[in-house]
Amino acid sequence: MRMTLFPILVLQMYKIKQISLCFPKLPPLLPPPLSGRSYWEQITIFRKERRAICCPPFSWFLAYLSVQFPCFLLWMTSIRRMSLNNHPGFDCGGTLWFQNLTEFPHGGLAFIFPLLIAGLHYVNVQLSFDRSSIQNTGGLLGLLSKYYKYYLIFLTLPMFFIGYCIPQGSLVYWVTNSSFTIIQQVSLKHPVVGAKLGLLNKDSPKTPAISEEMVTPESVSLDSSTKWRKVSPENLSPDELLVLSVQLLSSGHRDRAISMLQMALKKDPNHIKALIVMGHTLLQEGLHAEATDHLERAISKLFLAGHPTAEDVNHLILALQWAGVACISQGNKARGIVHLERVASLEEPEDPKSKAHYVDGLLLLASALSREGRKTEAVKYLRLVVAYDPSRKDFLEECENDEDSFVGDLVSSRRGDY
């Protein structure tokens, strides 16, 4: 009976894999602090974007449980009733210390079944919430997973005592069912089985090999007086690798900088600054799809920030700009405009540097809208740009006169330094 449910589990795992790949590209479910949107507006945007990228519904997380749990209860209660009603053969159908399946655990070996069901439950929890999966899940979802795991571990003790209140026939089923679950989980985690079932991400890029030693600053800073020595890059923290990559980029060593950024993200996949610098670097390299992936992951993390600082706002504006440029460069103009419109939806920052980037985002949005024939909207944003920087007045006049000279190469050229 468990084997009949196995295809549902595989299908759910495949759908969850698709959701995990799409999730970094989705806007936050709750309205960002600086957006000014209502909850309903944010949910509408979220659902619209989810359908646009063909992300499966989140209800797939409950698909297998909604089928397996009722079946477990049905089978458990059925066997319990057969045990209590002295079904023919149950009184002598056991073996070893549990000859009579209609009896409750008793005697000197009564602890074996309760100990087995409690131990198997604990092992199942550890397999389901292995350390790597929790470490790779950040934010609120990671915190909820961590406490849910603690809750399930706590249930191990009550299960031990519940085992004394269940007929041995039901305990035989429970132990068999839990053992099957462990075998199933171990098998699905095996690379060969995962590859056969299509559960592995075959398209994930491999990190290129990095030399064991390279010249790095003794003190990882931008001070020109730093001394140099040989160290292993694996001994550097993600922040130190980020600073090193910026130094390499400024000196023109882009390939080595990408290697350092890949190592930083391998150590901390949620490092927002490394994601943004990597996205910008890949954008300059013309790797638009890869740049979009890194920038959208950073955007997702920044939108979830509870109380964003001025630096967070500046990073968000830059990430949205470059994600918009990357999407438009791939021909996905609608998605690119969505990113640029998110810049316009933010409150105008007070920090001069962030405000300058904010105005650049409005200019990019106006350019993209003008290309799509949405002149009225483009003019609205260009007027905001001119109010901040009167030197851009020529762009406004050209757009109002239906001239397209200013939009020709604006998007492709706006890839400024980070």
Short mmCIF file of C-alpha atoms in Angstrom, two decimals:
data_model
loop_
_atom_site.label_atom_id
_atom_site.label_comp_id
_atom_site.label_asym_id
_atom_site.label_seq_id
_atom_site.Cartn_x
_atom_site.Cartn_y
_atom_site.Cartn_z
CA MET A 1 0.00 0.00 0.00
CA ARG A 2 2.92 2.34 0.64
CA MET A 3 4.28 1.59 -2.82
CA THR A 4 1.00 2.77 -4.36
CA LEU A 5 1.59 6.19 -2.74
CA PHE A 6 5.21 6.38 -3.87
CA PRO A 7 4.48 8.06 -7.27
CA ILE A 8 2.62 10.85 -5.45
CA LEU A 9 5.69 11.47 -3.28
CA VAL A 10 8.00 11.60 -6.30
CA LEU A 11 5.64 14.00 -8.08
CA GLN A 12 5.52 16.24 -5.01
CA MET A 13 9.32 16.28 -4.74
CA TYR A 14 9.59 17.24 -8.41
CA LYS A 15 7.09 20.08 -7.94
CA ILE A 16 8.86 21.31 -4.80
CA LYS A 17 12.14 21.30 -6.73
CA GLN A 18 10.50 23.56 -9.35
CA ILE A 19 9.16 25.84 -6.61
CA SER A 20 12.61 26.12 -5.02
CA LEU A 21 14.07 27.20 -8.37
CA CYS A 22 11.30 29.77 -8.94
CA PHE A 23 11.06 31.13 -5.40
CA PRO A 24 14.10 33.50 -5.57
CA LYS A 25 12.54 35.09 -8.67
CA LEU A 26 9.23 35.85 -6.96
CA PRO A 27 8.39 39.09 -5.12
CA PRO A 28 7.85 38.83 -1.37
CA LEU A 29 4.45 37.62 -0.20
CA LEU A 30 4.17 40.48 2.31
CA PRO A 31 4.46 44.11 1.16
CA PRO A 32 8.00 45.52 1.55
CA PRO A 33 8.37 48.22 4.22
CA LEU A 34 9.06 51.00 1.70
CA SER A 35 6.61 49.99 -1.04
CA GLY A 36 3.40 51.57 0.27
CA ARG A 37 1.35 48.63 -1.03
CA SER A 38 -1.50 46.92 0.78
CA TYR A 39 -1.41 43.21 1.60
CA TRP A 40 -3.99 42.43 -1.07
CA GLU A 41 -2.05 44.35 -3.74
CA GLN A 42 1.15 42.52 -2.82
CA ILE A 43 -0.56 39.12 -2.92
CA THR A 44 -2.04 39.98 -6.33
CA ILE A 45 1.43 40.90 -7.64
CA PHE A 46 2.85 37.72 -6.14
CA ARG A 47 0.21 35.49 -7.78
CA LYS A 48 0.58 37.26 -11.12
CA GLU A 49 4.36 36.84 -11.10
CA ARG A 50 4.07 33.19 -9.99
CA ARG A 51 1.83 32.38 -12.95
CA ALA A 52 4.09 34.33 -15.32
CA ILE A 53 7.11 32.14 -14.53
CA CYS A 54 5.02 28.92 -14.40
CA CYS A 55 5.76 28.29 -10.72
CA PRO A 56 3.68 25.38 -9.32
CA PRO A 57 1.18 26.19 -6.53
CA PHE A 58 2.51 26.04 -2.99
CA SER A 59 -0.24 23.56 -2.13
CA TRP A 60 2.10 20.87 -3.51
CA PHE A 61 3.90 21.00 -0.14
CA LEU A 62 0.83 19.31 1.39
CA ALA A 63 0.01 16.96 -1.50
CA TYR A 64 1.64 13.79 -0.17
CA LEU A 65 0.71 14.47 3.46
CA SER A 66 -2.95 15.01 2.55
CA VAL A 67 -3.04 11.50 1.05
CA GLN A 68 -0.57 9.60 3.23
CA PHE A 69 -1.83 10.77 6.64
CA PRO A 70 -5.50 9.72 6.14
CA CYS A 71 -4.26 6.39 4.78
CA PHE A 72 -2.04 5.93 7.82
CA LEU A 73 -4.96 6.60 10.17
CA LEU A 74 -7.24 4.28 8.19
CA TRP A 75 -4.74 1.43 8.20
CA MET A 76 -3.81 2.00 11.84
CA THR A 77 -7.41 2.05 13.11
CA SER A 78 -8.35 -0.92 10.92
CA ILE A 79 -5.56 -3.09 12.33
CA ARG A 80 -6.31 -1.86 15.85
CA ARG A 81 -9.96 -2.85 15.48
CA MET A 82 -8.97 -6.27 14.13
CA SER A 83 -6.66 -6.71 17.12
CA LEU A 84 -9.24 -5.67 19.72
CA ASN A 85 -12.02 -7.73 18.09
CA ASN A 86 -9.86 -10.89 18.13
CA HIS A 87 -9.76 -11.24 14.35
CA PRO A 88 -9.10 -14.92 13.43
CA GLY A 89 -5.39 -15.65 13.56
CA PHE A 90 -4.42 -12.53 15.50
CA ASP A 91 -4.26 -14.42 18.80
CA CYS A 92 -1.41 -16.61 17.53
CA GLY A 93 -0.16 -14.81 14.45
CA GLY A 94 2.86 -13.15 16.03
CA THR A 95 6.39 -14.35 16.64
CA LEU A 96 9.27 -14.01 19.09
CA TRP A 97 8.09 -11.99 22.13
CA PHE A 98 4.80 -10.85 20.52
CA GLN A 99 2.99 -14.14 19.86
CA ASN A 100 -0.49 -12.70 20.57
CA LEU A 101 -1.22 -9.63 18.42
CA THR A 102 -4.39 -8.79 20.32
CA GLU A 103 -2.55 -8.06 23.57
CA PHE A 104 -0.92 -4.83 24.71
CA PRO A 105 2.85 -4.84 25.40
CA HIS A 106 3.56 -6.53 28.72
CA GLY A 107 6.26 -8.44 30.53
CA GLY A 108 9.99 -7.91 30.60
CA LEU A 109 10.24 -7.23 26.85
CA ALA A 110 7.29 -4.82 26.71
CA PHE A 111 9.60 -1.85 26.13
CA ILE A 112 10.87 -3.13 22.73
CA PHE A 113 7.97 -1.95 20.55
CA PRO A 114 7.59 1.49 22.25
CA LEU A 115 11.35 1.99 22.01
CA LEU A 116 11.31 0.99 18.32
CA ILE A 117 8.53 3.37 17.28
CA ALA A 118 10.11 6.25 19.25
CA GLY A 119 13.58 5.55 17.82
CA LEU A 120 12.34 5.18 14.26
CA HIS A 121 10.40 8.43 14.59
CA TYR A 122 13.55 10.23 15.76
CA VAL A 123 15.60 8.82 12.85
CA ASN A 124 12.90 9.87 10.37
CA VAL A 125 12.94 13.43 11.73
CA GLN A 126 16.73 13.62 11.45
CA LEU A 127 16.61 12.38 7.85
CA SER A 128 13.81 14.77 6.91
CA PHE A 129 15.53 17.80 8.46
CA ASP A 130 19.19 17.13 7.83
CA ARG A 131 21.64 19.84 8.83
CA SER A 132 22.51 20.95 5.29
CA SER A 133 18.88 21.50 4.29
CA ILE A 134 18.23 23.74 7.31
CA GLN A 135 21.47 25.69 6.84
CA ASN A 136 20.63 26.34 3.18
CA THR A 137 17.16 27.62 4.09
CA GLY A 138 17.39 31.14 5.37
CA GLY A 139 15.02 33.76 6.67
CA LEU A 140 11.63 33.05 8.23
CA LEU A 141 11.24 29.72 6.43
CA GLY A 142 14.52 28.46 7.88
CA LEU A 143 13.53 29.57 11.38
CA LEU A 144 10.15 27.84 11.14
CA SER A 145 11.80 24.66 9.86
CA LYS A 146 14.22 24.70 12.77
CA TYR A 147 11.48 24.99 15.42
CA TYR A 148 9.23 22.49 13.66
CA LYS A 149 12.09 20.00 13.82
CA TYR A 150 12.43 20.62 17.57
CA TYR A 151 8.69 20.04 17.96
CA LEU A 152 8.85 16.71 16.12
CA ILE A 153 11.86 15.63 18.20
CA PHE A 154 9.92 16.47 21.36
CA LEU A 155 7.15 14.09 20.22
CA THR A 156 9.60 11.19 20.52
CA LEU A 157 8.99 10.96 24.27
CA PRO A 158 5.15 10.86 24.12
CA MET A 159 5.35 8.24 21.37
CA PHE A 160 7.33 5.96 23.66
CA PHE A 161 4.54 5.96 26.26
CA ILE A 162 1.78 5.74 23.62
CA GLY A 163 3.39 2.49 22.50
CA TYR A 164 2.25 0.83 25.74
CA CYS A 165 -1.41 1.70 24.97
CA ILE A 166 -1.61 0.13 21.49
CA PRO A 167 -2.19 -3.56 20.63
CA GLN A 168 0.86 -5.41 19.39
CA GLY A 169 -0.80 -5.98 16.00
CA SER A 170 -0.94 -2.20 15.43
CA LEU A 171 2.63 -1.84 16.68
CA VAL A 172 3.84 -4.39 14.12
CA TYR A 173 2.28 -2.24 11.39
CA TRP A 174 3.67 1.01 12.87
CA VAL A 175 7.23 -0.34 13.06
CA THR A 176 7.02 -1.71 9.50
CA ASN A 177 5.60 1.57 8.18
CA SER A 178 8.30 3.67 9.89
CA SER A 179 11.04 1.32 8.63
CA PHE A 180 9.70 1.65 5.10
CA THR A 181 9.78 5.45 5.45
CA ILE A 182 13.44 5.38 6.48
CA ILE A 183 14.36 3.13 3.53
CA GLN A 184 12.39 5.41 1.23
CA GLN A 185 14.11 8.58 2.46
CA VAL A 186 17.61 7.10 2.28
CA SER A 187 16.93 5.81 -1.25
CA LEU A 188 15.59 9.15 -2.50
CA LYS A 189 18.66 10.96 -1.14
CA HIS A 190 20.96 8.68 -3.15
CA PRO A 191 22.32 10.52 -6.25
CA VAL A 192 21.68 7.58 -8.60
CA VAL A 193 18.05 7.23 -7.52
CA GLY A 194 17.54 10.99 -7.64
CA ALA A 195 18.98 11.16 -11.16
CA LYS A 196 16.77 8.30 -12.36
CA LEU A 197 13.67 10.01 -10.98
CA GLY A 198 14.64 13.45 -12.35
CA LEU A 199 14.98 15.01 -8.90
CA LEU A 200 18.53 16.30 -9.30
CA ASN A 201 19.31 19.69 -10.80
CA LYS A 202 21.48 18.68 -13.72
CA ASP A 203 21.77 22.24 -14.99
CA SER A 204 23.36 23.66 -11.86
CA PRO A 205 26.71 25.19 -12.81
CA LYS A 206 29.83 23.76 -11.24
CA THR A 207 32.24 26.03 -9.47
CA PRO A 208 35.48 26.21 -11.45
CA ALA A 209 38.64 24.99 -9.81
CA ILE A 210 40.60 27.58 -7.86
CA SER A 211 44.29 27.41 -7.20
CA GLU A 212 45.31 26.49 -3.68
CA GLU A 213 47.29 29.67 -3.16
CA MET A 214 47.02 33.14 -4.60
CA VAL A 215 48.20 36.60 -3.63
CA THR A 216 45.76 38.35 -1.30
CA PRO A 217 46.06 41.28 1.13
CA GLU A 218 47.22 40.38 4.60
CA SER A 219 44.58 42.73 5.94
CA VAL A 220 41.57 42.48 3.66
CA SER A 221 40.89 46.17 3.11
CA LEU A 222 41.17 48.76 0.39
CA ASP A 223 44.04 50.60 2.04
CA SER A 224 46.90 51.07 -0.39
CA SER A 225 49.42 50.41 2.36
CA THR A 226 48.33 46.77 2.84
CA LYS A 227 51.01 44.15 2.84
CA TRP A 228 50.73 41.06 0.66
CA ARG A 229 51.24 37.43 1.48
CA LYS A 230 50.13 34.04 0.22
CA VAL A 231 47.05 32.52 1.85
CA SER A 232 44.54 29.89 0.88
CA PRO A 233 41.26 31.52 -0.33
CA GLU A 234 39.32 28.77 1.48
CA ASN A 235 40.48 30.28 4.78
CA LEU A 236 38.88 33.64 3.97
CA SER A 237 35.40 34.59 5.16
CA PRO A 238 32.67 35.52 2.62
CA ASP A 239 33.15 39.22 3.49
CA GLU A 240 36.89 38.99 2.88
CA LEU A 241 36.33 37.16 -0.40
CA LEU A 242 33.89 39.91 -1.42
CA VAL A 243 36.42 42.66 -0.70
CA LEU A 244 39.07 40.72 -2.59
CA SER A 245 36.76 40.29 -5.59
CA VAL A 246 36.09 44.05 -5.67
CA GLN A 247 39.85 44.68 -5.68
CA LEU A 248 40.29 42.17 -8.51
CA LEU A 249 37.47 43.80 -10.49
CA SER A 250 39.02 47.25 -10.07
CA SER A 251 42.31 45.90 -11.43
CA GLY A 252 40.61 44.23 -14.40
CA HIS A 253 40.91 40.59 -13.26
CA ARG A 254 37.26 39.76 -13.82
CA ASP A 255 37.64 35.99 -14.15
CA ARG A 256 39.50 35.70 -10.85
CA ALA A 257 36.94 37.98 -9.22
CA ILE A 258 34.12 35.68 -10.36
CA SER A 259 35.96 32.72 -8.84
CA MET A 260 36.23 34.53 -5.51
CA LEU A 261 32.54 35.48 -5.61
CA GLN A 262 31.58 31.88 -6.37
CA MET A 263 33.57 30.73 -3.36
CA ALA A 264 31.95 33.40 -1.15
CA LEU A 265 28.47 32.31 -2.26
CA LYS A 266 29.35 28.67 -1.73
CA LYS A 267 30.19 29.51 1.90
CA ASP A 268 27.15 31.78 2.31
CA PRO A 269 24.50 31.36 -0.43
CA ASN A 270 22.46 34.24 1.09
CA HIS A 271 25.24 36.86 1.07
CA ILE A 272 23.34 39.79 -0.46
CA LYS A 273 26.34 41.94 -1.44
CA ALA A 274 28.10 38.99 -3.07
CA LEU A 275 24.93 38.16 -5.03
CA ILE A 276 24.65 41.74 -6.29
CA VAL A 277 28.33 42.06 -7.23
CA MET A 278 28.21 38.67 -8.96
CA GLY A 279 25.05 39.66 -10.84
CA HIS A 280 26.57 42.95 -11.98
CA THR A 281 29.81 41.25 -13.04
CA LEU A 282 27.95 38.57 -15.03
CA LEU A 283 25.85 41.31 -16.63
CA GLN A 284 29.01 43.04 -17.81
CA GLU A 285 30.21 39.69 -19.16
CA GLY A 286 27.02 39.37 -21.22
CA LEU A 287 25.78 36.38 -19.20
CA HIS A 288 22.31 37.83 -18.79
CA ALA A 289 20.46 34.71 -17.60
CA GLU A 290 23.03 33.98 -14.88
CA ALA A 291 23.09 37.65 -13.87
CA THR A 292 19.29 37.68 -13.58
CA ASP A 293 19.33 34.63 -11.31
CA HIS A 294 21.82 36.16 -8.84
CA LEU A 295 20.19 39.60 -8.85
CA GLU A 296 16.68 38.24 -8.30
CA ARG A 297 17.93 36.15 -5.37
CA ALA A 298 19.40 39.31 -3.84
CA ILE A 299 16.17 41.22 -4.48
CA SER A 300 14.14 38.53 -2.74
CA LYS A 301 16.41 38.69 0.33
CA LEU A 302 16.32 42.51 0.44
CA PHE A 303 12.53 42.65 0.19
CA LEU A 304 12.30 40.37 3.23
CA ALA A 305 14.48 42.68 5.33
CA GLY A 306 12.41 43.81 8.29
CA HIS A 307 13.90 47.29 8.82
CA PRO A 308 16.05 48.15 5.79
CA THR A 309 18.92 50.55 6.27
CA ALA A 310 19.88 53.25 3.79
CA GLU A 311 22.53 50.86 2.45
CA ASP A 312 19.91 48.13 1.97
CA VAL A 313 17.71 50.54 0.01
CA ASN A 314 20.64 51.52 -2.20
CA HIS A 315 21.48 47.85 -2.85
CA LEU A 316 17.85 47.11 -3.66
CA ILE A 317 17.65 49.96 -6.17
CA LEU A 318 20.84 48.84 -7.92
CA ALA A 319 19.78 45.17 -7.96
CA LEU A 320 16.38 46.07 -9.43
CA GLN A 321 18.01 48.26 -12.09
CA TRP A 322 20.46 45.61 -13.20
CA ALA A 323 17.87 42.82 -13.05
CA GLY A 324 15.63 44.93 -15.29
CA VAL A 325 18.48 45.53 -17.75
CA ALA A 326 19.39 41.81 -17.74
CA CYS A 327 15.79 40.73 -18.43
CA ILE A 328 15.32 43.28 -21.21
CA SER A 329 18.64 42.22 -22.77
CA GLN A 330 17.27 38.66 -22.94
CA GLY A 331 14.13 39.86 -24.72
CA ASN A 332 11.93 39.48 -21.63
CA LYS A 333 10.79 43.09 -21.66
CA ALA A 334 7.69 42.63 -19.50
CA ARG A 335 9.68 41.06 -16.68
CA GLY A 336 12.37 43.73 -16.98
CA ILE A 337 9.80 46.51 -16.75
CA VAL A 338 8.34 44.87 -13.61
CA HIS A 339 11.76 45.13 -11.92
CA LEU A 340 12.17 48.76 -12.96
CA GLU A 341 8.64 49.60 -11.82
CA ARG A 342 9.58 48.27 -8.40
CA VAL A 343 12.23 51.01 -8.24
CA ALA A 344 9.54 53.60 -8.97
CA SER A 345 7.26 52.10 -6.30
CA LEU A 346 9.85 52.71 -3.57
CA GLU A 347 9.82 55.87 -1.52
CA GLU A 348 12.31 58.44 -2.76
CA PRO A 349 15.43 57.94 -0.62
CA GLU A 350 16.98 60.84 1.27
CA ASP A 351 20.57 59.64 0.93
CA PRO A 352 22.12 61.56 -2.03
CA LYS A 353 23.86 58.48 -3.46
CA SER A 354 20.75 56.34 -3.23
CA LYS A 355 18.63 59.12 -4.67
CA ALA A 356 20.94 59.41 -7.68
CA HIS A 357 20.59 55.66 -8.28
CA TYR A 358 16.83 55.97 -7.78
CA VAL A 359 16.64 58.65 -10.50
CA ASP A 360 18.76 56.47 -12.80
CA GLY A 361 16.20 53.70 -12.26
CA LEU A 362 13.38 56.06 -13.24
CA LEU A 363 15.30 57.01 -16.38
CA LEU A 364 15.76 53.35 -17.29
CA LEU A 365 12.07 52.71 -16.68
CA ALA A 366 11.10 55.65 -18.89
CA SER A 367 13.37 54.32 -21.64
CA ALA A 368 11.86 50.84 -21.44
CA LEU A 369 8.29 52.18 -21.41
CA SER A 370 9.00 54.44 -24.37
CA ARG A 371 10.31 51.47 -26.34
CA GLU A 372 7.02 49.68 -25.67
CA GLY A 373 4.99 52.67 -26.92
CA ARG A 374 3.85 53.69 -23.42
CA LYS A 375 4.80 57.34 -23.96
CA THR A 376 2.45 58.83 -21.37
CA GLU A 377 3.93 56.79 -18.56
CA ALA A 378 7.46 57.43 -19.82
CA VAL A 379 6.86 61.19 -19.79
CA LYS A 380 5.56 61.01 -16.20
CA TYR A 381 8.78 59.40 -14.97
CA LEU A 382 11.00 61.64 -17.10
CA ARG A 383 9.47 64.71 -15.47
CA LEU A 384 10.55 63.32 -12.09
CA VAL A 385 14.04 62.78 -13.51
CA VAL A 386 14.23 66.35 -14.85
CA ALA A 387 13.03 67.75 -11.51
CA TYR A 388 16.09 66.16 -9.92
CA ASP A 389 18.54 66.71 -12.79
CA PRO A 390 17.58 69.47 -15.25
CA SER A 391 20.40 68.38 -17.58
CA ARG A 392 18.18 65.44 -18.62
CA LYS A 393 15.56 67.82 -20.06
CA ASP A 394 16.51 66.84 -23.60
CA PHE A 395 15.29 63.30 -22.93
CA LEU A 396 11.89 64.63 -21.85
CA GLU A 397 11.55 66.83 -24.93
CA GLU A 398 12.49 64.00 -27.26
CA CYS A 399 9.95 61.68 -25.64
CA GLU A 400 7.19 64.30 -25.74
CA ASN A 401 7.95 64.86 -29.42
CA ASP A 402 7.77 61.10 -30.08
CA GLU A 403 11.47 60.93 -30.88
CA ASP A 404 13.18 57.65 -30.03
CA SER A 405 16.79 58.73 -30.19
CA PHE A 406 17.28 58.72 -26.41
CA VAL A 407 15.92 55.21 -25.88
CA GLY A 408 17.96 53.45 -28.54
CA ASP A 409 20.90 52.29 -26.48
CA LEU A 410 20.03 53.65 -23.03
CA VAL A 411 19.14 50.32 -21.41
CA SER A 412 22.14 48.51 -22.82
CA SER A 413 24.49 51.31 -21.79
CA ARG A 414 23.31 51.75 -18.21
CA ARG A 415 25.60 49.24 -16.56
CA GLY A 416 27.53 51.57 -14.29
CA ASP A 417 30.03 50.67 -11.62
CA TYR A 418 28.87 49.21 -8.33
#
